[in-house]
Amino acid sequence: MRGTADAVVIGGGVIGASTAYNLLKLGMRDVVLCEKSTFCSGSTGRCGAGVREQWGSKGNCLLAKAAIDRFEQLADELNYPHDLEFKQKGYLMLAHTEKEWDQFQKNVELQNSVGINARLCTPEEARQIVPALNTEGMLGATFNARDGHANPFHVTRAYLTAAERLGADINYFTEVTGIEVSGGKVKSVITDKGVIETPLVINAAGPWAKPVGEMVGVNLPLYTQRHQILVTEPVGWLLDPMVMSFSIGIYCQQTPHGSLVMGIGDPQEPKGYDIGHSWQFLQEMCRIMTGLLPVLKDVRVVRQWSGLYTMTPDAHPILGGVPGLDGYLQAVGFSGHGFMLAPVVGEIMAEMAMGRDTCLDVRNLDAGRFERGEYNVEPSVV
Amino acid sequence: MAKTDDDIIVCRCEDVTLGEIRRAIAEGATTIDEIRRITRAGMGPCQGRTCRQLIASELARKTGKPVAEVWPSTVRPPMKPITMGSLAKIGEEGEE
């Protein structure tokens, strides 16, 4: 590990990987990344792997749209030998309540106004998109063909290997234990493998972003919460898009590999770092999904696991610096949708680090918005 | 074409060859979990029951560490594949 750097990125998930790559791409010379385990060991490698533009806030819509623009070019740009398993077969969002249907009409109007081509569907139209869907009790749906899936392990590793080619020093099993600040400026990053002198540190520590923030005296309004998920055996084609419902709290998508990945958001889930798994989840997930997609009843579950959402009060990420602290940036609190935003967030973080104008205006995503009361909660999360 | 060691299937569920395992190690993987994330070896229906030991041996050979010191891989439930239809009925009357 190097003893000095122009920037140290903390976190070997997709946000840290994309940030490290983009720093080098923009011309920063000496970039060091520290990851306490190995790549994709926090939230990235545990996520549902979906990418979508269909959001309920303008900020998330613009970020997600810009991210998908970059996903479309990513395999070429990063020159990675494996398939990134990027597919664009859409997201079908189901509405089962009047409130949800009203929200979807507002969402589609907003999405269309920023150039996202989502559309409202009748239950019959939804069944044309997913013939296996049970539309009983459904009021309608929204569909956006540009949404889809990518493989989080390979996307992250593609960024990391591209960053290494450009000269990054990637350190696995290297835990950051402290950050030295003097006179309001970051001086060095202390790890269990040694100290790195640096004028800039970027907190991309996912579920551990809050303890990393505390190392520089920043108290982030974040909490972590377990989300459970499962994967089935690979089977022949069953459905094209991600099927998602906010009122039921589920998502389910068939990956290019043929397996189906699905999860539930449980509003009763306590806050904390528990990533254990429960049979109650298996039962509930399978009960709901065999109701919505009866064809799944003969498909076998191979594996279940869980991961952490790192939530902010408004379910939007916190991007940027902190007043009075020179050399500290953070890209944290992705609230369950960090993977899909990573290509554009890494670029924005690199632009901030280099003192350039950012490709999207994200000044309203600073940490100070909560104290100022200038935030709106994203309605479309599972 | 002559078959070599590299053509041997190590993970029968996901059709991963010894050559692919060796390539992942050559590219820097030092743990079973990293190899799984890169190649899918051990992600199939048997959850690595066959390949885990073979990969641990190969890692031990390439890294010069004893097998016992190779980072252990995560084992996840269910222990064998179960249909979603059966799982949906857990706890229903008359079901065990």
Coordinates of C-alpha atoms in Angstrom, one line a residue:
Chain A
M1 CA 0.0 0.0 0.0
R2 CA 1.2 3.5 -0.9
G3 CA 2.1 5.9 1.9
T4 CA 0.9 9.0 0.1
A5 CA -2.0 9.7 -2.2
D6 CA -3.8 12.5 -4.0
A7 CA -7.1 10.9 -2.8
V8 CA -8.1 7.9 -0.7
V9 CA -11.5 6.3 -1.4
I10 CA -13.0 4.3 1.5
G11 CA -15.1 1.4 0.3
G12 CA -14.8 -1.3 -2.4
G13 CA -18.4 -1.3 -3.3
V14 CA -19.7 0.0 -6.6
I15 CA -19.8 3.7 -5.4
G16 CA -16.1 3.6 -4.3
A17 CA -15.1 1.7 -7.4
S18 CA -16.9 4.1 -9.8
T19 CA -15.5 7.1 -7.9
A20 CA -11.9 5.8 -8.0
Y21 CA -12.1 5.1 -11.7
N22 CA -13.6 8.5 -12.5
L23 CA -10.9 10.3 -10.4
L24 CA -8.2 8.7 -12.6
K25 CA -10.2 9.3 -15.8
L26 CA -10.4 13.0 -15.0
G27 CA -6.7 13.1 -14.4
M28 CA -6.0 12.6 -10.8
R29 CA -2.7 10.8 -10.5
D30 CA -2.4 8.9 -7.3
V31 CA -5.7 7.2 -6.1
V32 CA -5.7 4.7 -3.3
L33 CA -8.8 2.7 -2.4
C34 CA -9.2 0.9 0.9
E35 CA -11.8 -1.9 1.5
K36 CA -12.0 -3.7 4.8
S37 CA -13.1 -7.0 3.2
T38 CA -13.1 -7.6 -0.6
F39 CA -15.0 -6.1 -3.5
C40 CA -18.8 -6.0 -3.2
S41 CA -18.8 -7.2 0.5
G42 CA -21.2 -4.5 1.8
S43 CA -24.5 -3.6 0.1
T44 CA -23.4 -3.8 -3.6
G45 CA -22.9 -7.6 -3.7
R46 CA -26.2 -8.2 -1.9
C47 CA -28.5 -5.9 -3.9
G48 CA -31.3 -6.8 -6.2
A49 CA -29.3 -5.7 -9.3
G50 CA -32.1 -3.6 -10.8
V51 CA -31.5 -0.3 -12.6
R52 CA -34.4 2.0 -13.3
E53 CA -35.4 5.5 -14.3
Q54 CA -38.9 5.3 -12.8
W55 CA -38.6 7.4 -9.7
G56 CA -41.0 9.7 -7.9
S57 CA -38.6 12.7 -7.3
K58 CA -37.1 14.8 -10.0
G59 CA -33.6 14.4 -8.4
N60 CA -33.7 10.7 -8.4
C61 CA -35.2 10.7 -12.0
L62 CA -32.3 12.8 -13.3
L63 CA -29.6 10.9 -11.5
A64 CA -31.1 7.5 -12.6
K65 CA -31.5 8.6 -16.2
A66 CA -27.9 9.9 -16.4
A67 CA -26.7 6.6 -14.8
I68 CA -28.5 4.5 -17.4
D69 CA -27.0 6.6 -20.2
R70 CA -23.6 5.5 -18.7
F71 CA -24.6 1.9 -18.2
E72 CA -25.4 1.7 -21.9
Q73 CA -21.7 2.6 -22.7
L74 CA -20.1 0.9 -19.7
A75 CA -18.8 -2.4 -21.2
D76 CA -17.0 -0.5 -24.0
E77 CA -15.7 2.2 -21.8
L78 CA -14.3 -0.1 -19.1
N79 CA -13.0 -2.7 -21.6
Y80 CA -13.8 -5.6 -19.2
P81 CA -13.4 -9.2 -20.3
H82 CA -16.6 -10.5 -18.7
D83 CA -20.3 -9.8 -19.6
L84 CA -21.7 -7.1 -17.4
E85 CA -25.1 -8.8 -17.9
F86 CA -26.7 -5.4 -18.6
K87 CA -30.2 -5.9 -20.0
Q88 CA -32.9 -3.4 -20.7
K89 CA -36.3 -5.3 -20.6
G90 CA -38.0 -2.7 -18.4
Y91 CA -39.6 -2.3 -15.0
L92 CA -43.3 -3.0 -14.6
M93 CA -44.6 -1.2 -11.5
L94 CA -47.9 -2.5 -10.3
A95 CA -50.6 -0.4 -8.6
H96 CA -53.1 -2.2 -6.3
T97 CA -54.4 0.8 -4.4
E98 CA -56.0 4.1 -5.4
K99 CA -53.3 6.0 -3.6
E100 CA -50.6 4.2 -5.5
W101 CA -52.4 4.7 -8.8
D102 CA -52.6 8.4 -8.1
Q103 CA -48.9 8.5 -7.3
F104 CA -48.0 6.6 -10.4
Q105 CA -49.9 9.1 -12.6
K106 CA -47.9 11.9 -11.0
N107 CA -44.7 10.0 -11.3
V108 CA -45.2 9.3 -15.0
E109 CA -46.0 13.0 -15.6
L110 CA -42.8 14.0 -13.8
Q111 CA -40.8 11.3 -15.6
N112 CA -42.1 12.3 -19.0
S113 CA -41.2 16.0 -18.2
V114 CA -37.5 15.1 -17.8
G115 CA -37.4 12.9 -20.9
I116 CA -38.1 9.5 -19.3
N117 CA -40.5 7.5 -21.5
A118 CA -42.4 5.7 -18.9
R119 CA -46.1 5.1 -19.6
L120 CA -49.3 4.1 -17.8
C121 CA -50.7 0.6 -18.6
T122 CA -54.1 -1.0 -18.0
P123 CA -54.0 -4.4 -16.4
E124 CA -54.5 -6.0 -19.9
E125 CA -51.5 -4.1 -21.2
A126 CA -49.5 -5.2 -18.2
R127 CA -50.4 -8.8 -19.0
Q128 CA -49.2 -8.3 -22.6
I129 CA -45.8 -7.3 -21.2
V130 CA -45.8 -10.1 -18.5
P131 CA -48.1 -12.9 -19.7
A132 CA -47.6 -14.8 -16.4
L133 CA -48.9 -11.9 -14.3
N134 CA -52.0 -12.4 -12.2
T135 CA -53.7 -9.0 -12.5
E136 CA -56.6 -9.7 -10.1
G137 CA -57.1 -6.6 -7.9
M138 CA -54.7 -4.6 -10.0
L139 CA -55.7 -1.0 -11.0
G140 CA -52.9 -0.5 -13.5
A141 CA -49.2 -0.4 -13.9
T142 CA -46.4 1.8 -15.3
F143 CA -43.7 0.5 -17.7
N144 CA -40.4 1.9 -18.8
A145 CA -38.5 -0.1 -21.4
R146 CA -35.1 1.5 -20.6
D147 CA -35.0 0.1 -17.1
G148 CA -33.4 -3.3 -16.4
H149 CA -30.6 -5.2 -14.7
A150 CA -26.8 -5.4 -14.5
N151 CA -24.5 -7.7 -12.6
P152 CA -23.2 -5.8 -9.5
F153 CA -20.1 -8.0 -9.0
H154 CA -19.0 -7.5 -12.6
V155 CA -19.9 -3.8 -12.8
T156 CA -17.9 -3.1 -9.6
R157 CA -15.0 -5.3 -10.7
A158 CA -15.0 -3.7 -14.1
Y159 CA -14.6 -0.3 -12.5
L160 CA -11.9 -1.6 -10.2
T161 CA -9.8 -3.3 -12.9
A162 CA -10.1 -0.2 -15.1
A163 CA -9.0 2.0 -12.2
E164 CA -6.0 -0.3 -11.6
R165 CA -5.0 -0.1 -15.3
L166 CA -5.0 3.7 -14.9
G167 CA -2.8 3.4 -11.8
A168 CA -5.1 3.0 -8.8
D169 CA -3.8 1.2 -5.7
I170 CA -6.7 -1.1 -4.6
N171 CA -6.3 -2.5 -1.2
Y172 CA -8.6 -5.3 0.0
F173 CA -8.7 -6.5 3.7
T174 CA -7.5 -3.0 4.6
E175 CA -9.7 -1.4 7.2
V176 CA -9.7 2.4 7.8
T177 CA -9.5 3.0 11.5
G178 CA -9.2 6.7 11.6
I179 CA -8.8 9.9 9.6
E180 CA -6.4 12.6 10.8
V181 CA -7.7 16.2 10.5
S182 CA -5.6 19.2 11.5
G183 CA -6.6 22.9 11.1
G184 CA -9.9 21.9 9.4
K185 CA -8.0 20.0 6.7
V186 CA -7.7 16.2 6.1
K187 CA -4.1 15.1 6.6
S188 CA -4.1 11.3 6.5
V189 CA -6.0 8.1 6.5
I190 CA -5.1 5.6 9.1
T191 CA -5.6 1.9 8.3
D192 CA -4.7 -1.4 9.9
K193 CA -2.0 -1.8 7.2
G194 CA -0.4 1.6 7.6
V195 CA -1.0 5.4 7.2
I196 CA -1.6 7.2 3.9
E197 CA -0.9 10.9 3.8
T198 CA -3.6 12.5 1.6
P199 CA -5.3 15.9 1.2
L200 CA -8.6 14.2 0.2
V201 CA -10.7 11.4 1.5
I202 CA -14.0 10.2 0.0
N203 CA -16.4 8.3 2.2
A204 CA -18.1 5.6 0.1
A205 CA -18.4 3.2 2.9
G206 CA -22.0 2.2 2.3
P207 CA -23.5 0.8 5.6
W208 CA -20.4 1.9 7.5
A209 CA -20.5 5.5 6.2
K210 CA -21.8 6.8 9.5
P211 CA -18.9 5.4 11.6
V212 CA -16.5 6.7 8.9
G213 CA -18.1 10.1 9.1
E214 CA -17.7 10.1 12.8
M215 CA -13.9 9.8 12.2
V216 CA -13.9 13.4 11.0
G217 CA -16.6 14.6 13.4
V218 CA -19.4 14.5 10.9
N219 CA -22.7 13.1 12.3
L220 CA -24.6 11.7 9.3
P221 CA -28.4 11.3 9.6
L222 CA -28.2 7.6 8.4
Y223 CA -29.5 4.3 9.7
T224 CA -29.1 0.8 8.3
Q225 CA -31.9 -1.7 7.9
R226 CA -31.9 -5.3 6.8
H227 CA -33.6 -6.3 3.5
Q228 CA -34.0 -10.0 2.7
I229 CA -33.7 -11.4 -0.8
L230 CA -33.5 -14.8 -2.6
V231 CA -32.5 -16.4 -5.8
T232 CA -34.0 -19.3 -7.7
E233 CA -32.5 -22.0 -9.9
P234 CA -32.0 -20.8 -13.5
V235 CA -35.1 -21.7 -15.6
G236 CA -36.2 -21.0 -19.1
W237 CA -37.7 -17.6 -20.0
L238 CA -40.6 -16.6 -17.7
L239 CA -40.6 -12.8 -17.7
D240 CA -38.8 -9.8 -19.3
P241 CA -39.1 -6.9 -16.9
M242 CA -38.5 -6.4 -13.2
V243 CA -42.0 -6.7 -11.6
M244 CA -42.3 -4.3 -8.6
S245 CA -45.0 -3.3 -6.2
F246 CA -44.6 -0.6 -3.5
S247 CA -47.8 -1.3 -1.7
I248 CA -47.1 -5.0 -1.5
G249 CA -43.4 -4.2 -1.0
I250 CA -41.8 -6.7 -3.4
Y251 CA -39.6 -6.8 -6.5
C252 CA -38.8 -9.8 -8.8
Q253 CA -36.7 -10.0 -11.9
Q254 CA -35.3 -12.8 -14.1
T255 CA -31.6 -12.3 -14.7
P256 CA -29.9 -12.9 -18.0
H257 CA -28.5 -16.1 -16.3
G258 CA -32.1 -17.4 -16.0
S259 CA -32.4 -17.3 -12.2
L260 CA -35.0 -15.1 -10.6
V261 CA -33.9 -12.6 -7.9
M262 CA -36.6 -11.2 -5.6
G263 CA -36.9 -9.4 -2.3
I264 CA -39.3 -7.8 0.2
G265 CA -39.1 -4.5 2.0
D266 CA -40.5 -5.0 5.5
P267 CA -41.5 -1.8 7.2
Q268 CA -41.4 -3.5 10.6
E269 CA -37.7 -4.4 10.2
P270 CA -35.7 -2.9 13.1
K271 CA -32.8 -0.6 12.4
G272 CA -29.3 -2.1 12.8
Y273 CA -26.6 -4.2 11.3
D274 CA -28.3 -7.6 11.5
I275 CA -27.9 -9.4 8.1
G276 CA -29.2 -12.8 9.2
H277 CA -32.0 -14.5 7.3
S278 CA -35.3 -16.0 8.3
W279 CA -37.6 -18.7 7.1
Q280 CA -40.5 -16.3 7.6
F281 CA -39.1 -14.3 4.8
L282 CA -39.0 -17.3 2.5
Q283 CA -42.6 -18.2 3.3
E284 CA -43.8 -14.6 2.8
M285 CA -41.8 -14.0 -0.3
C286 CA -43.0 -17.3 -1.9
R287 CA -46.6 -16.7 -0.8
I288 CA -46.8 -13.3 -2.4
M289 CA -44.9 -14.1 -5.6
T290 CA -46.7 -17.4 -6.3
G291 CA -49.9 -15.3 -6.0
L292 CA -48.6 -12.6 -8.4
L293 CA -46.8 -15.0 -10.8
P294 CA -48.4 -18.4 -10.3
V295 CA -45.9 -20.0 -12.7
L296 CA -43.2 -19.6 -10.0
K297 CA -44.7 -22.3 -7.8
D298 CA -42.6 -25.0 -9.4
V299 CA -39.4 -23.0 -9.5
R300 CA -36.9 -23.9 -6.7
V301 CA -35.3 -21.4 -4.4
V302 CA -31.5 -22.0 -4.3
R303 CA -30.3 -19.4 -1.8
Q304 CA -31.4 -16.6 0.5
W305 CA -29.4 -13.8 2.0
S306 CA -29.8 -10.3 3.1
G307 CA -28.1 -6.9 2.9
L308 CA -28.4 -3.5 4.4
Y309 CA -30.1 -0.4 3.0
T310 CA -28.4 2.7 4.3
M311 CA -31.3 5.1 4.7
T312 CA -31.5 8.9 4.8
P313 CA -34.6 10.7 6.0
D314 CA -35.7 11.5 2.4
A315 CA -34.4 8.3 0.6
H316 CA -32.1 10.3 -1.5
P317 CA -28.3 10.0 -1.2
I318 CA -26.0 12.6 0.5
L319 CA -23.4 13.8 -2.0
G320 CA -20.7 16.4 -1.5
G321 CA -18.6 18.0 1.2
V322 CA -19.1 19.4 4.6
P323 CA -18.7 23.2 5.4
G324 CA -15.5 23.9 7.5
L325 CA -13.8 20.6 6.6
D326 CA -11.4 20.7 3.7
G327 CA -10.6 17.5 1.9
Y328 CA -13.6 15.4 2.9
L329 CA -16.3 14.3 0.4
Q330 CA -19.1 11.8 0.9
A331 CA -21.3 9.7 -1.3
V332 CA -23.5 7.9 1.2
G333 CA -27.1 7.0 2.2
F334 CA -28.2 5.5 -1.1
S335 CA -31.4 4.2 0.6
G336 CA -31.4 0.9 -1.4
H337 CA -30.6 2.4 -4.9
G338 CA -26.9 3.0 -4.9
F339 CA -26.0 0.3 -7.5
M340 CA -28.1 1.8 -10.2
L341 CA -26.9 5.4 -9.6
A342 CA -23.2 4.5 -9.3
P343 CA -22.0 5.3 -12.8
V344 CA -23.1 9.0 -12.6
V345 CA -22.4 9.4 -8.8
G346 CA -18.7 8.3 -9.3
E347 CA -18.4 10.9 -12.1
I348 CA -20.0 13.6 -9.9
M349 CA -17.7 12.8 -7.0
A350 CA -14.7 12.9 -9.2
E351 CA -15.8 16.3 -10.6
M352 CA -16.3 17.6 -7.1
A353 CA -12.8 16.3 -6.1
M354 CA -11.2 18.1 -9.0
G355 CA -13.1 21.3 -8.4
R356 CA -15.0 21.1 -11.6
D357 CA -18.7 21.8 -12.4
T358 CA -20.7 18.7 -11.9
C359 CA -22.5 17.0 -14.8
L360 CA -25.8 17.3 -12.8
D361 CA -26.5 20.0 -10.2
V362 CA -26.6 18.0 -6.9
R363 CA -26.1 20.9 -4.5
N364 CA -29.5 20.1 -3.0
L365 CA -28.3 16.7 -2.0
D366 CA -25.8 18.0 0.5
A367 CA -25.9 16.8 4.1
G368 CA -27.1 20.3 5.3
R369 CA -30.6 19.9 3.6
F370 CA -32.0 18.1 6.6
E371 CA -31.2 20.8 9.1
R372 CA -32.5 23.4 6.7
G373 CA -35.7 21.4 6.2
E374 CA -35.2 21.5 2.4
Y375 CA -36.0 18.0 1.4
N376 CA -38.9 15.9 0.0
V377 CA -39.2 12.1 0.6
E378 CA -38.9 9.8 -2.4
P379 CA -42.2 7.9 -2.5
S380 CA -41.1 5.1 -4.8
V381 CA -38.9 2.7 -2.7
V382 CA -39.3 -0.9 -1.7
Chain B
M1 CA -8.6 -30.7 -29.6
A2 CA -6.6 -32.1 -26.8
K3 CA -8.2 -31.7 -23.4
T4 CA -6.1 -30.1 -20.6
D5 CA -6.5 -29.7 -16.9
D6 CA -8.0 -26.3 -17.6
D7 CA -11.0 -27.9 -19.4
I8 CA -12.0 -29.9 -16.3
I9 CA -15.4 -28.8 -15.0
V10 CA -15.0 -27.8 -11.3
C11 CA -18.5 -26.4 -10.7
R12 CA -21.0 -28.8 -12.3
C13 CA -24.0 -26.6 -11.5
E14 CA -22.6 -23.5 -13.3
D15 CA -20.2 -25.2 -15.8
V16 CA -17.1 -23.5 -14.4
T17 CA -13.8 -24.9 -15.5
L18 CA -10.5 -25.2 -13.6
G19 CA -9.1 -22.8 -16.2
E20 CA -11.6 -20.1 -15.2
I21 CA -10.8 -20.7 -11.5
R22 CA -7.1 -20.4 -12.3
R23 CA -7.7 -17.2 -14.3
A24 CA -9.6 -15.6 -11.4
I25 CA -6.7 -16.4 -9.1
A26 CA -4.2 -15.1 -11.6
E27 CA -6.3 -11.9 -11.7
G28 CA -5.8 -11.5 -8.0
A29 CA -8.6 -13.5 -6.2
T30 CA -7.4 -14.8 -2.9
T31 CA -10.7 -16.1 -1.5
I32 CA -13.4 -18.6 -2.4
D33 CA -16.0 -15.8 -2.2
E34 CA -14.1 -13.7 -4.7
I35 CA -13.9 -16.6 -7.1
R36 CA -17.6 -17.2 -6.7
R37 CA -18.4 -13.6 -7.4
I38 CA -16.3 -13.6 -10.6
T39 CA -17.1 -17.1 -12.0
R40 CA -20.4 -18.1 -10.3
A41 CA -18.7 -21.3 -9.1
G42 CA -20.7 -22.4 -6.0
M43 CA -23.7 -20.3 -6.8
G44 CA -25.7 -23.1 -8.4
P45 CA -28.3 -25.5 -6.9
C46 CA -25.8 -27.6 -4.9
Q47 CA -24.3 -24.4 -3.4
G48 CA -20.7 -25.4 -3.8
R49 CA -20.9 -28.8 -2.1
T50 CA -18.6 -30.3 -4.8
C51 CA -16.6 -27.4 -5.9
R52 CA -15.8 -25.6 -2.7
Q53 CA -13.1 -28.1 -1.6
L54 CA -11.6 -28.2 -5.1
I55 CA -11.4 -24.4 -5.3
A56 CA -9.9 -24.3 -1.7
S57 CA -7.3 -26.7 -2.8
E58 CA -6.4 -24.8 -5.9
L59 CA -6.3 -21.5 -4.0
A60 CA -4.0 -23.2 -1.4
R61 CA -1.7 -24.5 -4.1
K62 CA -1.5 -21.1 -5.9
T63 CA -1.2 -18.9 -2.7
G64 CA 1.1 -21.3 -0.8
K65 CA -1.3 -21.2 2.2
P66 CA -2.7 -24.3 3.9
V67 CA -6.3 -25.1 2.9
A68 CA -7.4 -24.3 6.5
E69 CA -6.2 -20.7 6.1
V70 CA -8.0 -20.1 2.8
W71 CA -10.7 -17.6 3.6
P72 CA -13.9 -19.7 4.3
S73 CA -16.8 -19.2 1.9
T74 CA -20.3 -18.3 3.0
V75 CA -22.9 -21.1 3.1
R76 CA -26.5 -20.0 2.8
P77 CA -29.9 -21.6 3.3
P78 CA -31.9 -23.5 2.2
M79 CA -29.6 -26.5 2.4
K80 CA -31.2 -27.9 -0.8
P81 CA -33.4 -26.3 -3.4
I82 CA -37.1 -26.1 -2.5
T83 CA -40.0 -25.1 -4.8
M84 CA -41.6 -21.7 -4.1
G85 CA -45.0 -23.5 -4.0
S86 CA -43.8 -25.6 -1.1
L87 CA -42.2 -22.7 0.8
A88 CA -45.4 -20.6 0.3
K89 CA -47.3 -23.2 2.4
I90 CA -45.0 -23.3 5.4
G91 CA -47.1 -23.0 8.5
E92 CA -50.5 -23.7 6.8
E93 CA -52.8 -26.1 8.5
G94 CA -52.0 -29.7 7.8
E95 CA -48.5 -28.8 6.5
E96 CA -45.2 -29.4 8.4

